[in-house]
Coordinates of C-alpha atoms in Angstrom, one line a residue:
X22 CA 112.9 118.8 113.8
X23 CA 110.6 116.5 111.3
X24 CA 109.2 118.4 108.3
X25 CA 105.5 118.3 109.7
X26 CA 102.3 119.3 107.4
X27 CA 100.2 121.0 110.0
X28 CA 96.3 120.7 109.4
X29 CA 94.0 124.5 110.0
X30 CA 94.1 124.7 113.9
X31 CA 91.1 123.1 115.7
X32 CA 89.5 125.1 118.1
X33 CA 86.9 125.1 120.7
X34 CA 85.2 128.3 122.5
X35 CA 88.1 130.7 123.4
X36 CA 91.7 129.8 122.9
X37 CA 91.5 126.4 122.9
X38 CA 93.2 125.5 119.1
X39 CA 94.7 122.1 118.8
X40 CA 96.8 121.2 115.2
X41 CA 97.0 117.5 113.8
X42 CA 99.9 117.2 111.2
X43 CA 101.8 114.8 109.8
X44 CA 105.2 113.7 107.7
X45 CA 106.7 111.4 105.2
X46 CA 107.6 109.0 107.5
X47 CA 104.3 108.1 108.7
X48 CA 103.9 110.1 111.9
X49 CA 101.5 112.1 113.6
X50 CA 101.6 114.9 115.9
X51 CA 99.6 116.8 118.1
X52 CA 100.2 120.2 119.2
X53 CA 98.8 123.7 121.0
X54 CA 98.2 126.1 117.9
X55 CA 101.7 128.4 118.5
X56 CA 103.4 126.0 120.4
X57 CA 103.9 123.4 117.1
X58 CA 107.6 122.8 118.4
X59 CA 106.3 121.0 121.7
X60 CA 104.5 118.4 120.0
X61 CA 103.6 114.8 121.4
X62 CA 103.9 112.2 118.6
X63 CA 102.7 108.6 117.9
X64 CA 102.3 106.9 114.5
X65 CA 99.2 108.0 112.3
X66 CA 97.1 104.6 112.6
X67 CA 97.4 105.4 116.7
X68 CA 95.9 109.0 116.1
X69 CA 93.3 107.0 113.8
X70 CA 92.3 105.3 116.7
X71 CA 92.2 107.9 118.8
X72 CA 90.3 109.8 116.9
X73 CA 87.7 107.3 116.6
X74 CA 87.9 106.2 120.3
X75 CA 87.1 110.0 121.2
X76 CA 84.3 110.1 118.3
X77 CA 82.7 107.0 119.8
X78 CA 82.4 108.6 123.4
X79 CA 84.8 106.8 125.0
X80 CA 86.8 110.0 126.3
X81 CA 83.1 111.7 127.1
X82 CA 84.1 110.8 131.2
X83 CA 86.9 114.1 131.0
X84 CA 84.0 116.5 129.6

């Protein structure tokens, strides 16, 4: 397993906790707060842009 920095969980009403973290290599993950080893991972520029995709409404349409 990568040595991942894991950001303060995110979390909506409830449960719902999401962690961002990242490593040495340039990677970032995604992850259910408790469940950091099932992880889905992409490079950081891609969670960049996702981040900013879901910022600009473009995800709104799963709300």
């Amino acid at each position: 397993m990568p040595a991942i920095t894991w950001e303060a969980p995110f979390c909506a009403e409830g449960n719902n906790c999401f962690r961002i973290g990242t490593d040495a290599d340039g990677n970032a993950y995604i992850a259910v707060n408790g469940q950091e080893d099932r992880y889905l991972t992409d490079s950081i520029e891609a969670l960049r842009t996702l981040i900013r995709d879901v910022k600009a409404g473009k995800a709104d349409h799963l709300l």
